[in-house]
Amino acid sequence: MAHYILKRLLLMIPTLFGVMLVTFIVTQFVPGGPVEQVMGQLKHSQSAGEASGSKTTTYRGREGLDEQLIKELRSYYHLDEPAHIRFLKMMGKYLVFDFGDSFFHHRPVLELVASKLPVSISLGLWTFLLTYLICIPLGIAKAVRDGSAFDIITSTVILVGYAIPGFVLGLTLLVLFGGGSFFDIFPLRGLVSDNWQELSTFAKITDYLWHIVLPITSLMVGSLAMMTMLTKNSFIEEIRKQYVLTARAKGFTENAILYRHVFRNALIPLATSFPAAFIGIFFSGSLLIETIFSLDGLGLLSYDSVMKRDYPVVLGTLYMFTLLGLIAKLLSDLSYVLIDPRIQFESLEK
């Protein structure tokens, strides 16, 4: 076991290095870098200033910026060094989790990400918990009643929900229940109300939960179908195996067979995905959902960082996401052995 874990940890190093190298190379060829972004803003300000001046002033917006200023900008963003030197320096800092400062927010990347986490954790954690709490019992009920009217009706409902994009459902819910043309029940934006600090503890909790109903519903509906059908199919596969027939022949009740024998084996596919899903909730972000409900989370941060070529944020968050993803994959493999002792690490290495 120790040998397998050590091997997987060592394999993380070239994988992480390769992901960062490919992304860094791509950023070198993407037009409109941070220097160009600042130059465009300065030119726009210069043009606007001269256009609003006296009519006798000669327009000089097309003359460009001073070369010395451009050199200073490239030096400020550390773009005056060769690309391979910048990459090696960046990776050296990333090893000690020094991701530098954002080009445009002028804040440390870690601090910036931490400020957006409350929104992403709220969306991800509740979506994760409710999805598992609803899908597992529903999937078991569908497996036990396979082919019944209950199975057909629930399958139709969840598949219709799966076919509706989350942002479309979000807009529909806002129109129906957010003070649109129908009912004014739920708030339109934010995680909490403006006067949240003035509320009592119970009122704060109620206000927070009331705000997240619509965005969580929009995010969760799409996940219900996949998780429910996975649970159902996993249980059906186990129910049809020989050991279940043997247990029935010995006189065990259906509940005893289902929860003492089938349950553990059937949940292996779901339980092994738990580490990755749980780690992912801390960095989940949905651009469209956050935009619709005016939530300032990691989805909007990632989009703005890419559009503004904010490389410290883009590369820093990519490094964190990739590292956490590799760790989650290792934990998922280890959970196989913890759940099913029949699986050996030697088989995982093949």
PDB file of N, CA and C in Angstrom, residues 39-76:
ATOM      1  N   MET A  39      -2.331  49.094 -22.172  1.00  0.00           N
ATOM      2  CA  MET A  39      -2.133  50.041 -23.272  1.00  0.00           C
ATOM      3  C   MET A  39      -3.461  50.462 -23.884  1.00  0.00           C
ATOM      4  N   GLY A  40      -4.366  49.500 -24.044  1.00  0.00           N
ATOM      5  CA  GLY A  40      -5.671  49.827 -24.595  1.00  0.00           C
ATOM      6  C   GLY A  40      -6.443  50.770 -23.697  1.00  0.00           C
ATOM      7  N   GLN A  41      -6.345  50.545 -22.383  1.00  0.00           N
ATOM      8  CA  GLN A  41      -7.029  51.436 -21.449  1.00  0.00           C
ATOM      9  C   GLN A  41      -6.436  52.835 -21.482  1.00  0.00           C
ATOM     10  N   LEU A  42      -5.106  52.909 -21.542  1.00  0.00           N
ATOM     11  CA  LEU A  42      -4.456  54.219 -21.578  1.00  0.00           C
ATOM     12  C   LEU A  42      -4.781  54.961 -22.871  1.00  0.00           C
ATOM     13  N   LYS A  43      -4.783  54.243 -23.987  1.00  0.00           N
ATOM     14  CA  LYS A  43      -5.124  54.883 -25.255  1.00  0.00           C
ATOM     15  C   LYS A  43      -6.558  55.388 -25.246  1.00  0.00           C
ATOM     16  N   HIS A  44      -7.435  54.579 -24.658  1.00  0.00           N
ATOM     17  CA  HIS A  44      -8.836  54.995 -24.590  1.00  0.00           C
ATOM     18  C   HIS A  44      -8.984  56.243 -23.729  1.00  0.00           C
ATOM     19  N   SER A  45      -8.279  56.282 -22.595  1.00  0.00           N
ATOM     20  CA  SER A  45      -8.336  57.451 -21.724  1.00  0.00           C
ATOM     21  C   SER A  45      -7.747  58.665 -22.409  1.00  0.00           C
ATOM     22  N   GLN A  46      -6.629  58.444 -23.131  1.00  0.00           N
ATOM     23  CA  GLN A  46      -5.986  59.557 -23.831  1.00  0.00           C
ATOM     24  C   GLN A  46      -6.890  60.105 -24.921  1.00  0.00           C
ATOM     25  N   SER A  47      -7.529  59.211 -25.670  1.00  0.00           N
ATOM     26  CA  SER A  47      -8.416  59.641 -26.749  1.00  0.00           C
ATOM     27  C   SER A  47      -9.626  60.374 -26.200  1.00  0.00           C
ATOM     28  N   ALA A  48     -10.179  59.823 -25.109  1.00  0.00           N
ATOM     29  CA  ALA A  48     -11.349  60.468 -24.515  1.00  0.00           C
ATOM     30  C   ALA A  48     -11.002  61.842 -23.970  1.00  0.00           C
ATOM     31  N   GLY A  49      -9.814  61.962 -23.351  1.00  0.00           N
ATOM     32  CA  GLY A  49      -9.398  63.238 -22.795  1.00  0.00           C
ATOM     33  C   GLY A  49      -9.177  64.280 -23.869  1.00  0.00           C
ATOM     34  N   GLU A  50      -8.550  63.864 -24.979  1.00  0.00           N
ATOM     35  CA  GLU A  50      -8.274  64.832 -26.037  1.00  0.00           C
ATOM     36  C   GLU A  50      -9.533  65.180 -26.802  1.00  0.00           C
ATOM     37  N   ALA A  51     -10.439  64.191 -26.919  1.00  0.00           N
ATOM     38  CA  ALA A  51     -11.685  64.464 -27.634  1.00  0.00           C
ATOM     39  C   ALA A  51     -12.570  65.434 -26.865  1.00  0.00           C
ATOM     40  N   SER A  52     -12.455  65.392 -25.523  1.00  0.00           N
ATOM     41  CA  SER A  52     -13.280  66.295 -24.709  1.00  0.00           C
ATOM     42  C   SER A  52     -12.623  67.651 -24.504  1.00  0.00           C
ATOM     43  N   GLY A  53     -11.397  67.860 -25.041  1.00  0.00           N
ATOM     44  CA  GLY A  53     -10.704  69.135 -24.893  1.00  0.00           C
ATOM     45  C   GLY A  53     -11.213  70.174 -25.870  1.00  0.00           C
ATOM     46  N   SER A  54     -10.427  71.203 -26.062  1.00  0.00           N
ATOM     47  CA  SER A  54     -10.829  72.288 -26.970  1.00  0.00           C
ATOM     48  C   SER A  54     -10.817  71.796 -28.404  1.00  0.00           C
ATOM     49  N   LYS A  55     -11.615  72.404 -29.249  1.00  0.00           N
ATOM     50  CA  LYS A  55     -11.705  72.004 -30.645  1.00  0.00           C
ATOM     51  C   LYS A  55     -10.419  72.284 -31.402  1.00  0.00           C
ATOM     52  N   THR A  56      -9.578  73.194 -30.926  1.00  0.00           N
ATOM     53  CA  THR A  56      -8.350  73.535 -31.628  1.00  0.00           C
ATOM     54  C   THR A  56      -7.230  72.560 -31.333  1.00  0.00           C
ATOM     55  N   THR A  57      -7.448  71.671 -30.324  1.00  0.00           N
ATOM     56  CA  THR A  57      -6.407  70.718 -29.962  1.00  0.00           C
ATOM     57  C   THR A  57      -6.292  69.646 -31.039  1.00  0.00           C
ATOM     58  N   THR A  58      -5.087  69.385 -31.461  1.00  0.00           N
ATOM     59  CA  THR A  58      -4.864  68.357 -32.480  1.00  0.00           C
ATOM     60  C   THR A  58      -5.024  66.973 -31.861  1.00  0.00           C
ATOM     61  N   TYR A  59      -5.779  66.117 -32.540  1.00  0.00           N
ATOM     62  CA  TYR A  59      -6.009  64.761 -32.019  1.00  0.00           C
ATOM     63  C   TYR A  59      -4.730  63.940 -32.155  1.00  0.00           C
ATOM     64  N   ARG A  60      -4.287  63.319 -31.020  1.00  0.00           N
ATOM     65  CA  ARG A  60      -3.040  62.546 -31.028  1.00  0.00           C
ATOM     66  C   ARG A  60      -3.263  61.131 -30.491  1.00  0.00           C
ATOM     67  N   GLY A  61      -4.511  60.694 -30.506  1.00  0.00           N
ATOM     68  CA  GLY A  61      -4.806  59.372 -29.960  1.00  0.00           C
ATOM     69  C   GLY A  61      -4.180  58.251 -30.753  1.00  0.00           C
ATOM     70  N   ARG A  62      -3.854  58.485 -32.044  1.00  0.00           N
ATOM     71  CA  ARG A  62      -3.296  57.443 -32.881  1.00  0.00           C
ATOM     72  C   ARG A  62      -1.785  57.342 -32.773  1.00  0.00           C
ATOM     73  N   GLU A  63      -1.156  58.250 -32.074  1.00  0.00           N
ATOM     74  CA  GLU A  63       0.296  58.250 -32.024  1.00  0.00           C
ATOM     75  C   GLU A  63       0.856  57.143 -31.154  1.00  0.00           C
ATOM     76  N   GLY A  64       0.011  56.500 -30.357  1.00  0.00           N
ATOM     77  CA  GLY A  64       0.479  55.405 -29.509  1.00  0.00           C
ATOM     78  C   GLY A  64       1.078  55.922 -28.216  1.00  0.00           C
ATOM     79  N   LEU A  65       1.677  54.992 -27.473  1.00  0.00           N
ATOM     80  CA  LEU A  65       2.248  55.311 -26.177  1.00  0.00           C
ATOM     81  C   LEU A  65       3.761  55.366 -26.263  1.00  0.00           C
ATOM     82  N   ASP A  66       4.332  56.015 -25.300  1.00  0.00           N
ATOM     83  CA  ASP A  66       5.776  56.160 -25.254  1.00  0.00           C
ATOM     84  C   ASP A  66       6.443  54.793 -25.072  1.00  0.00           C
ATOM     85  N   GLU A  67       7.533  54.564 -25.803  1.00  0.00           N
ATOM     86  CA  GLU A  67       8.228  53.274 -25.742  1.00  0.00           C
ATOM     87  C   GLU A  67       8.755  52.994 -24.338  1.00  0.00           C
ATOM     88  N   GLN A  68       9.175  54.027 -23.645  1.00  0.00           N
ATOM     89  CA  GLN A  68       9.686  53.845 -22.290  1.00  0.00           C
ATOM     90  C   GLN A  68       8.592  53.337 -21.362  1.00  0.00           C
ATOM     91  N   LEU A  69       7.377  53.861 -21.568  1.00  0.00           N
ATOM     92  CA  LEU A  69       6.252  53.408 -20.753  1.00  0.00           C
ATOM     93  C   LEU A  69       5.954  51.938 -21.013  1.00  0.00           C
ATOM     94  N   ILE A  70       6.037  51.540 -22.280  1.00  0.00           N
ATOM     95  CA  ILE A  70       5.796  50.134 -22.623  1.00  0.00           C
ATOM     96  C   ILE A  70       6.837  49.238 -21.968  1.00  0.00           C
ATOM     97  N   LYS A  71       8.100  49.677 -21.984  1.00  0.00           N
ATOM     98  CA  LYS A  71       9.161  48.900 -21.339  1.00  0.00           C
ATOM     99  C   LYS A  71       8.909  48.795 -19.833  1.00  0.00           C
ATOM    100  N   GLU A  72       8.463  49.883 -19.230  1.00  0.00           N
ATOM    101  CA  GLU A  72       8.174  49.852 -17.797  1.00  0.00           C
ATOM    102  C   GLU A  72       7.016  48.906 -17.485  1.00  0.00           C
ATOM    103  N   LEU A  73       6.014  48.896 -18.370  1.00  0.00           N
ATOM    104  CA  LEU A  73       4.893  47.982 -18.162  1.00  0.00           C
ATOM    105  C   LEU A  73       5.343  46.527 -18.269  1.00  0.00           C
ATOM    106  N   ARG A  74       6.177  46.229 -19.264  1.00  0.00           N
ATOM    107  CA  ARG A  74       6.662  44.858 -19.423  1.00  0.00           C
ATOM    108  C   ARG A  74       7.523  44.445 -18.231  1.00  0.00           C
ATOM    109  N   SER A  75       8.285  45.382 -17.702  1.00  0.00           N
ATOM    110  CA  SER A  75       9.089  45.084 -16.527  1.00  0.00           C
ATOM    111  C   SER A  75       8.209  44.892 -15.297  1.00  0.00           C
ATOM    112  N   TYR A  76       7.149  45.690 -15.207  1.00  0.00           N
ATOM    113  CA  TYR A  76       6.239  45.595 -14.061  1.00  0.00           C
ATOM    114  C   TYR A  76       5.554  44.227 -14.024  1.00  0.00           C
TER     115      TYR A  76
END
